[in-house]
Coordinates of C-alpha atoms in Angstrom, one line a residue:
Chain Y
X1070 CA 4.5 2.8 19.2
X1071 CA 7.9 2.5 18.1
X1072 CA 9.2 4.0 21.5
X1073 CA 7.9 1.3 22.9
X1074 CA 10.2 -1.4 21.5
X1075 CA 13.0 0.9 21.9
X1076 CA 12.9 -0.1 25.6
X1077 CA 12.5 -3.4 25.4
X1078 CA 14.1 -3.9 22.0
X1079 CA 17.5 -5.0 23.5
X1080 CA 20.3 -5.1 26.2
X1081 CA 23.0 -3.7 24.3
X1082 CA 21.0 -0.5 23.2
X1083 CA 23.0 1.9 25.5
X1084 CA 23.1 5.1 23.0
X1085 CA 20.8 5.4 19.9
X1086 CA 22.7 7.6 17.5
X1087 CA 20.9 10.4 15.5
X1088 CA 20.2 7.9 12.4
X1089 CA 17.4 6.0 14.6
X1090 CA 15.7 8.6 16.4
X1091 CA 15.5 10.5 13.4
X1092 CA 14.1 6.8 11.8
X1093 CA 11.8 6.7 15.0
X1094 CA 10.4 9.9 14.6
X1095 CA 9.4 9.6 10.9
X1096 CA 8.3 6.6 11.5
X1097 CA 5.7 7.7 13.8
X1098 CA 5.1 10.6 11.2
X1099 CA 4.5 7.4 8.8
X1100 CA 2.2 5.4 10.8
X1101 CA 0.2 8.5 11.9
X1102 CA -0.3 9.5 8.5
X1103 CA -1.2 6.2 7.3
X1104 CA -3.7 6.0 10.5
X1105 CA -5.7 8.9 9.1
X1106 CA -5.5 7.6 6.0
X1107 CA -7.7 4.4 6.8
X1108 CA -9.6 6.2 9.4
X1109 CA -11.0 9.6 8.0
X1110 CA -14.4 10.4 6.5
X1111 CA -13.4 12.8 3.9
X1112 CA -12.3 11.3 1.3
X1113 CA -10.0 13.4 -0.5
X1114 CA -8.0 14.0 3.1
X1115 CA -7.6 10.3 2.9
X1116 CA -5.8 10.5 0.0
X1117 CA -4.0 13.5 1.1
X1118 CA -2.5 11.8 4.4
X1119 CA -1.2 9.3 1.9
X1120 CA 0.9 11.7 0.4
X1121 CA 2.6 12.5 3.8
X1122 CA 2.9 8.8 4.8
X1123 CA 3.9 7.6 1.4
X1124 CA 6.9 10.7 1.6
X1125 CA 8.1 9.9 5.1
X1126 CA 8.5 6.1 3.7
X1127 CA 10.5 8.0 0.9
X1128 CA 12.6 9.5 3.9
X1129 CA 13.2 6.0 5.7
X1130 CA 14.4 4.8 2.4
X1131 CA 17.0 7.5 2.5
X1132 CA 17.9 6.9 6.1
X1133 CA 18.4 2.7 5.2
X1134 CA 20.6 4.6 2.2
X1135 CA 18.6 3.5 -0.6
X1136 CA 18.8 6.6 -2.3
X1137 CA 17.8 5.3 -5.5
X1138 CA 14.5 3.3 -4.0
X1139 CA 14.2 6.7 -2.0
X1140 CA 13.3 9.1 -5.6
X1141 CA 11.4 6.2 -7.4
X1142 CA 9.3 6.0 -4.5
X1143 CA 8.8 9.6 -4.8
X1144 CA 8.5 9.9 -8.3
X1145 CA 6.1 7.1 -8.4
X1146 CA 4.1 6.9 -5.4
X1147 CA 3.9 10.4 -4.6
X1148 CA 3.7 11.6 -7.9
X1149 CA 1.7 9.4 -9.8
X1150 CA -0.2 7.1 -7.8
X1151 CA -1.6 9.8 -5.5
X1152 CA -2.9 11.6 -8.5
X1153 CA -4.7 8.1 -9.8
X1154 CA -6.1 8.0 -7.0
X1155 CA -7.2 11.8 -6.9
X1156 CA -8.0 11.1 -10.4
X1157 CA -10.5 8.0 -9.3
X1158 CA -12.0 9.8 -6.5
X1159 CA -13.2 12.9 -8.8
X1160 CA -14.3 10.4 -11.5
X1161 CA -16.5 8.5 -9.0
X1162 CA -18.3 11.6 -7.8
X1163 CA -16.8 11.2 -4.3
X1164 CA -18.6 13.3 -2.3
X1165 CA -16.9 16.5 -0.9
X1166 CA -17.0 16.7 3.0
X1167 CA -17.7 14.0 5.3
X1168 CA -19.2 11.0 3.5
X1169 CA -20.8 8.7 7.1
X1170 CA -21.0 5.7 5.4
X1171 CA -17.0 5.4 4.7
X1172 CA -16.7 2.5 7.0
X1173 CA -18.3 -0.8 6.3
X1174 CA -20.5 -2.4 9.3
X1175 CA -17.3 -4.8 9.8
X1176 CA -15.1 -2.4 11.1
X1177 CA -14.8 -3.7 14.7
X1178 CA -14.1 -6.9 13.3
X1179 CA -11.4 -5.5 11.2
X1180 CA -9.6 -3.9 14.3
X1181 CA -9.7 -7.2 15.5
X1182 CA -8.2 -8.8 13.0
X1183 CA -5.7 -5.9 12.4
X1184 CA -4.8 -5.7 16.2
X1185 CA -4.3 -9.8 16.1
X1186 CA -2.5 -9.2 13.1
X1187 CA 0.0 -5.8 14.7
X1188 CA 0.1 -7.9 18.2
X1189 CA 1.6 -11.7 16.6
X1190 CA 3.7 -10.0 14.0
X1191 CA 5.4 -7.5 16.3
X1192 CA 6.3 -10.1 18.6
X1193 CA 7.7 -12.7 16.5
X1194 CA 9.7 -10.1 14.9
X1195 CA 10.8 -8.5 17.9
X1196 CA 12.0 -11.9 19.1
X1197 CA 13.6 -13.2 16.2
X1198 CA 15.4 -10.0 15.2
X1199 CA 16.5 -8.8 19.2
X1200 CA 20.2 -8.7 18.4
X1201 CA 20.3 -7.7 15.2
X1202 CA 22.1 -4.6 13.7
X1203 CA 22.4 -3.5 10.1
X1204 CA 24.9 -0.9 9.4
X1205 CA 23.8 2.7 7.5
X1206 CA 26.6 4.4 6.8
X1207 CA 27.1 6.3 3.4
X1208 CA 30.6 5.2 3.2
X1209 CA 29.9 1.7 2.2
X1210 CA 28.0 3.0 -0.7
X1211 CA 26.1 -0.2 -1.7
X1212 CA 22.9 1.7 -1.7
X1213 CA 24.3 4.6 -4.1
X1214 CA 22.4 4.7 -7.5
X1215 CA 25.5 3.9 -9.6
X1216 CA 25.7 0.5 -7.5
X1217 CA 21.9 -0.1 -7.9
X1218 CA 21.8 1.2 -11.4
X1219 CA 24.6 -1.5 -12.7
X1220 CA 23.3 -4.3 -10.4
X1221 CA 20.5 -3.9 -11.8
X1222 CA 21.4 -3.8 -15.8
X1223 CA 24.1 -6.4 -15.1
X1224 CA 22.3 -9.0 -13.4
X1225 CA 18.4 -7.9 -13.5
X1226 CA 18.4 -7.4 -17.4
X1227 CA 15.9 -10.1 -18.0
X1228 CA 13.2 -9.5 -15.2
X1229 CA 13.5 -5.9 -16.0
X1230 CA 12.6 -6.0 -19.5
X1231 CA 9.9 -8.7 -18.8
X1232 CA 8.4 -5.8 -16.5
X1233 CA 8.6 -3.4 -19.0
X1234 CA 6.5 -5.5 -21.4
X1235 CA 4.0 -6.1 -18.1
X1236 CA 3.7 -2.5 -17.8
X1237 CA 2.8 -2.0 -21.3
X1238 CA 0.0 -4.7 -21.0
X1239 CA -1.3 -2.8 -18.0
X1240 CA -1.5 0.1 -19.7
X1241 CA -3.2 -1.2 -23.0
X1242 CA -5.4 -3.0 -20.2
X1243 CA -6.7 0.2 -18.7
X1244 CA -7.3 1.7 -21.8
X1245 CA -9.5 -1.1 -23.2
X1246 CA -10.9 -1.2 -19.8
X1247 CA -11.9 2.8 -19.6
X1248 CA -12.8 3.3 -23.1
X1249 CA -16.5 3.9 -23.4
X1250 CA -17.9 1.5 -26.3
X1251 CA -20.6 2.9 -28.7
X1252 CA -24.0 2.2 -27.2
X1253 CA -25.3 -0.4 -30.1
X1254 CA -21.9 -2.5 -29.4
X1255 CA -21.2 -4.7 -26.9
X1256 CA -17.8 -5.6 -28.2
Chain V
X589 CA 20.4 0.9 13.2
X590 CA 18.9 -1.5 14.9
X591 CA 16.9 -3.9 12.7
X592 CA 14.3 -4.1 15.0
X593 CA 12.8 0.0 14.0
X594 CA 12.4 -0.8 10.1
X595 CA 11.0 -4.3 11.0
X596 CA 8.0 -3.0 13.4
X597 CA 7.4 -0.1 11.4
X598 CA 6.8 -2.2 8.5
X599 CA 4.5 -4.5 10.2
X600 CA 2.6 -2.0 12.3
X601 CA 2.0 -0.3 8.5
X602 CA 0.8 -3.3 6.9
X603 CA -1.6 -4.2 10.0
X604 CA -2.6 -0.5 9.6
X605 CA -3.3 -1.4 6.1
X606 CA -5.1 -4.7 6.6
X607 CA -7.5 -3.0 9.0
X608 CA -8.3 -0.3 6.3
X609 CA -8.4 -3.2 3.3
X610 CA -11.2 -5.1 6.0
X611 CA -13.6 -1.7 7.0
X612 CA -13.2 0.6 4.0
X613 CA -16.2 0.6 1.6
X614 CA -15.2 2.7 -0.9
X615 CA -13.2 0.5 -3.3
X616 CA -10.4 3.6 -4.0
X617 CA -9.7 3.8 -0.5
X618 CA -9.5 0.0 -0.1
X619 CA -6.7 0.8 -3.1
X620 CA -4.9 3.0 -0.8
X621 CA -4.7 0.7 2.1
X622 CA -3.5 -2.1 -0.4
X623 CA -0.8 0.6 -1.3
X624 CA 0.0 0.9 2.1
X625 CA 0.3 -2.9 2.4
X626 CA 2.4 -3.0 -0.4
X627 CA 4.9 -0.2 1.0
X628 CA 5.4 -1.9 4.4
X629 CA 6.6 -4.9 2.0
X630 CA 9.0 -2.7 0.5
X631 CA 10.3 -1.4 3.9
X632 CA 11.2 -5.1 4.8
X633 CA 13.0 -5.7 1.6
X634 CA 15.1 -2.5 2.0
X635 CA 15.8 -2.9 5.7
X636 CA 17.1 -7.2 4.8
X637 CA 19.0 -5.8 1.8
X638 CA 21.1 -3.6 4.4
X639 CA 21.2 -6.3 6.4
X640 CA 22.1 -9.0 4.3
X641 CA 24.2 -7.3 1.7
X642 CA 24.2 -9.8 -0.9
X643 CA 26.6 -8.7 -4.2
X644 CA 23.3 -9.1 -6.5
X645 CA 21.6 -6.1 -4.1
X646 CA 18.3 -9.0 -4.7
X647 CA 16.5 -6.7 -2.0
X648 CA 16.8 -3.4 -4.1
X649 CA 15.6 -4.8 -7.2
X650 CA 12.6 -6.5 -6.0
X651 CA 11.7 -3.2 -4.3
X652 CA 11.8 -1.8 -7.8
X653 CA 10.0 -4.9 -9.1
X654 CA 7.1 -4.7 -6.3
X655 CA 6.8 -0.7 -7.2
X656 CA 6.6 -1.5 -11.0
X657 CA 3.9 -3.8 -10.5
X658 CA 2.3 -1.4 -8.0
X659 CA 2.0 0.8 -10.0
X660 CA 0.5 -1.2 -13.1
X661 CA -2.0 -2.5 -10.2
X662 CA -3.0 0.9 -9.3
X663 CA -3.9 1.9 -13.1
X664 CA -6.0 -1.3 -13.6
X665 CA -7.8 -1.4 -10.7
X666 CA -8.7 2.3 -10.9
X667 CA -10.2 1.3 -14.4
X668 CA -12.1 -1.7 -13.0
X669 CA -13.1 0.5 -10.0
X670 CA -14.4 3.2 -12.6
X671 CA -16.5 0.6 -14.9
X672 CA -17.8 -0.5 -11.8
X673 CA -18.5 2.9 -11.2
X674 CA -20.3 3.7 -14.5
X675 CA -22.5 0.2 -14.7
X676 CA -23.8 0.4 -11.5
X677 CA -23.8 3.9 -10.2
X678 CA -21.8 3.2 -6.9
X679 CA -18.0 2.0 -6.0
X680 CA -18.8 0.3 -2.6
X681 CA -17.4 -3.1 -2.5
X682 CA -20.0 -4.5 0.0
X683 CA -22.8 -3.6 -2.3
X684 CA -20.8 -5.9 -4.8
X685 CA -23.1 -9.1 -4.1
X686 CA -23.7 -10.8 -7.8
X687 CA -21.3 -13.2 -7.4
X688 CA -21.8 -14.0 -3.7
X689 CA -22.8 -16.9 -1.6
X690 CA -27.2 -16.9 -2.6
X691 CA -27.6 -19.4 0.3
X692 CA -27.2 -16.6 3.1
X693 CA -28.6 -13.7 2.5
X694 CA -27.4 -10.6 4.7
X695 CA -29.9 -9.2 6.1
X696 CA -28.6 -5.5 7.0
X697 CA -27.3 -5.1 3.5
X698 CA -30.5 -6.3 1.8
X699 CA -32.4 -4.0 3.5
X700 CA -31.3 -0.5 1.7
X701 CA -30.8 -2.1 -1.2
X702 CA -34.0 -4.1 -1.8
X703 CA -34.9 -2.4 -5.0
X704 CA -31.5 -2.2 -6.3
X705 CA -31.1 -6.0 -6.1
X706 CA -34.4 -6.1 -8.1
X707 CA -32.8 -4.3 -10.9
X708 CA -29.2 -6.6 -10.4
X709 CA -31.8 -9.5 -11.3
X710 CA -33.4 -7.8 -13.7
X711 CA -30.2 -7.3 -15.5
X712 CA -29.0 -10.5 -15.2
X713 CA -31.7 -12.0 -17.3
X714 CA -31.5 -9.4 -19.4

């Protein structure tokens, strides 16, 4: 799909160097993955195929040289979140194998509403953004972790620390939430 | 790079998303597609930080931000999804219908779920 807009993405586009086709082709990797994701049956491939699309976004934040963003999404996403979900899946007693009723009667309507969505979106951002160019090249350095690490402790104390307080809420949240009260209890 | 590639992947990802968020019935996987959502966000904010190059580096934090939070929002609506889970015996988010609309009734969902709408109401006065 991407291909696509490489053609008509823009008159000066004469030679793509190696840092976009490599971009383009994990990005199709990406959006295939994330296709089977929201389309399979089986569950547990589901959240399988967001391992491989949640990685190749790990390897487009590497390409934008975000290197920093690139292992937190890693560590996080593909570490952590995947195995929630894994987690949540078990716990419910997903069924193992095909499960027929995975898709709500409002899928077609969904597509719609997706394709409206893809169709609009791509084209306004295709037209606003036609002669645009960022420039990835390592040398700069702005994405390097040192530069991200004291940006972020120099300027971003406060939001920071406000998350890290949110995070512990969350946490106590989930426990309070998950805990199984005694059965003569409601409270 | 043209700022074109990270801009269309991120929206054909998050329109990939949507669909999933709109026809998936089992409320994990409606979790994954809001994850998916949330990552073409994160693609956007990269892609304009590159682009912009602003001496704060706003794009790169709020990526962090936006993962933080997704990930706090993954662990509470896992626990949410699992009491759901253990009150009623099923995680599908269409079969969800106390707190909908009583006026118009849907007739295609009532149908399997006649008795277990009996029992809702029972539990309700309960």
């Amino acid at each position: 799909m991407n291909v696509v807009h490489h053609n008509a993405a823009g008159s000066g586009f004469l030679s793509p160097t190696g840092v976009e086709i490599t971009f383009v082709l994990v990005g199709l990797v990406v959006l295939g993955a994330a296709l089977v994701t929201v389309t399979t049956r089986q569950l547990v491939h589901a959240a399988l195929w967001l391992v491989v699309a949640l990685g190749g976004i790990a390897v487009e934040y590497l390409l934008l040289t975000a290197e920093f963003i690139a292992w937190v999404q890693v560590l996080i996403y593909v570490g952590s979140v995947v195995v929630l979900l894994l987690f949540g899946l078990m716990l419910t007693k997903a069924p193992i194998g095909r499960s027929p009723d995975a898709d709500s009667e409002n899928r077609w309507v969904a597509l719609g509403v997706a394709l409206a969505a893809a169709g609009t979106l791509v084209w306004v951002v295709a037209d606003a953004f036609r002669s645009t160019w960022i420039d990835v090249h390592p040398a700069n350095g702005p994405g390097a972790t040192a530069v991200t690490g004291s940006s972020l402790f120099r300027f971003w104390v406060l939001p920071f620390e406000a998350l890290s307080v949110l995070l512990l809420a969350a946490l106590v949240g989930a426990i309070v939430l998950s805990r199984r009260r005694p059965e003569g209890r409601d409270r | 790079m043209h700022l074109i590639y990270p801009a269309v992947l991120a929206v054909l990802l998050f329109s990939i998303g949507l669909y999933g968020v709109l026809a998936r019935r089992n409320a994990i996987l409606v979790l994954m597609s809001v994850e998916l959502m949330l990552n073409a966000v994160n693609i956007n904010l990269v892609a304009f930080d590159r682009w912009l190059g602003d001496g704060l580096h706003t794009g790169q934090a709020l990526t962090l931000f936006t993962i933080t939070i997704a990930a706090a929002e993954i662990g509470l609506g896992l626990a949410i999804v699992l009491l759901v889970y253990r009150n009623r015996g099923s995680s599908d988010v269409d079969r969800l219908t106390d707190l909908a609309d009583p006026g118009r009734p849907l007739p295609e969902q009532r149908a399997p779920g006649g008795t277990a709408a009996g029992d809702e109401k029972a539990e309700a006065t309960a």
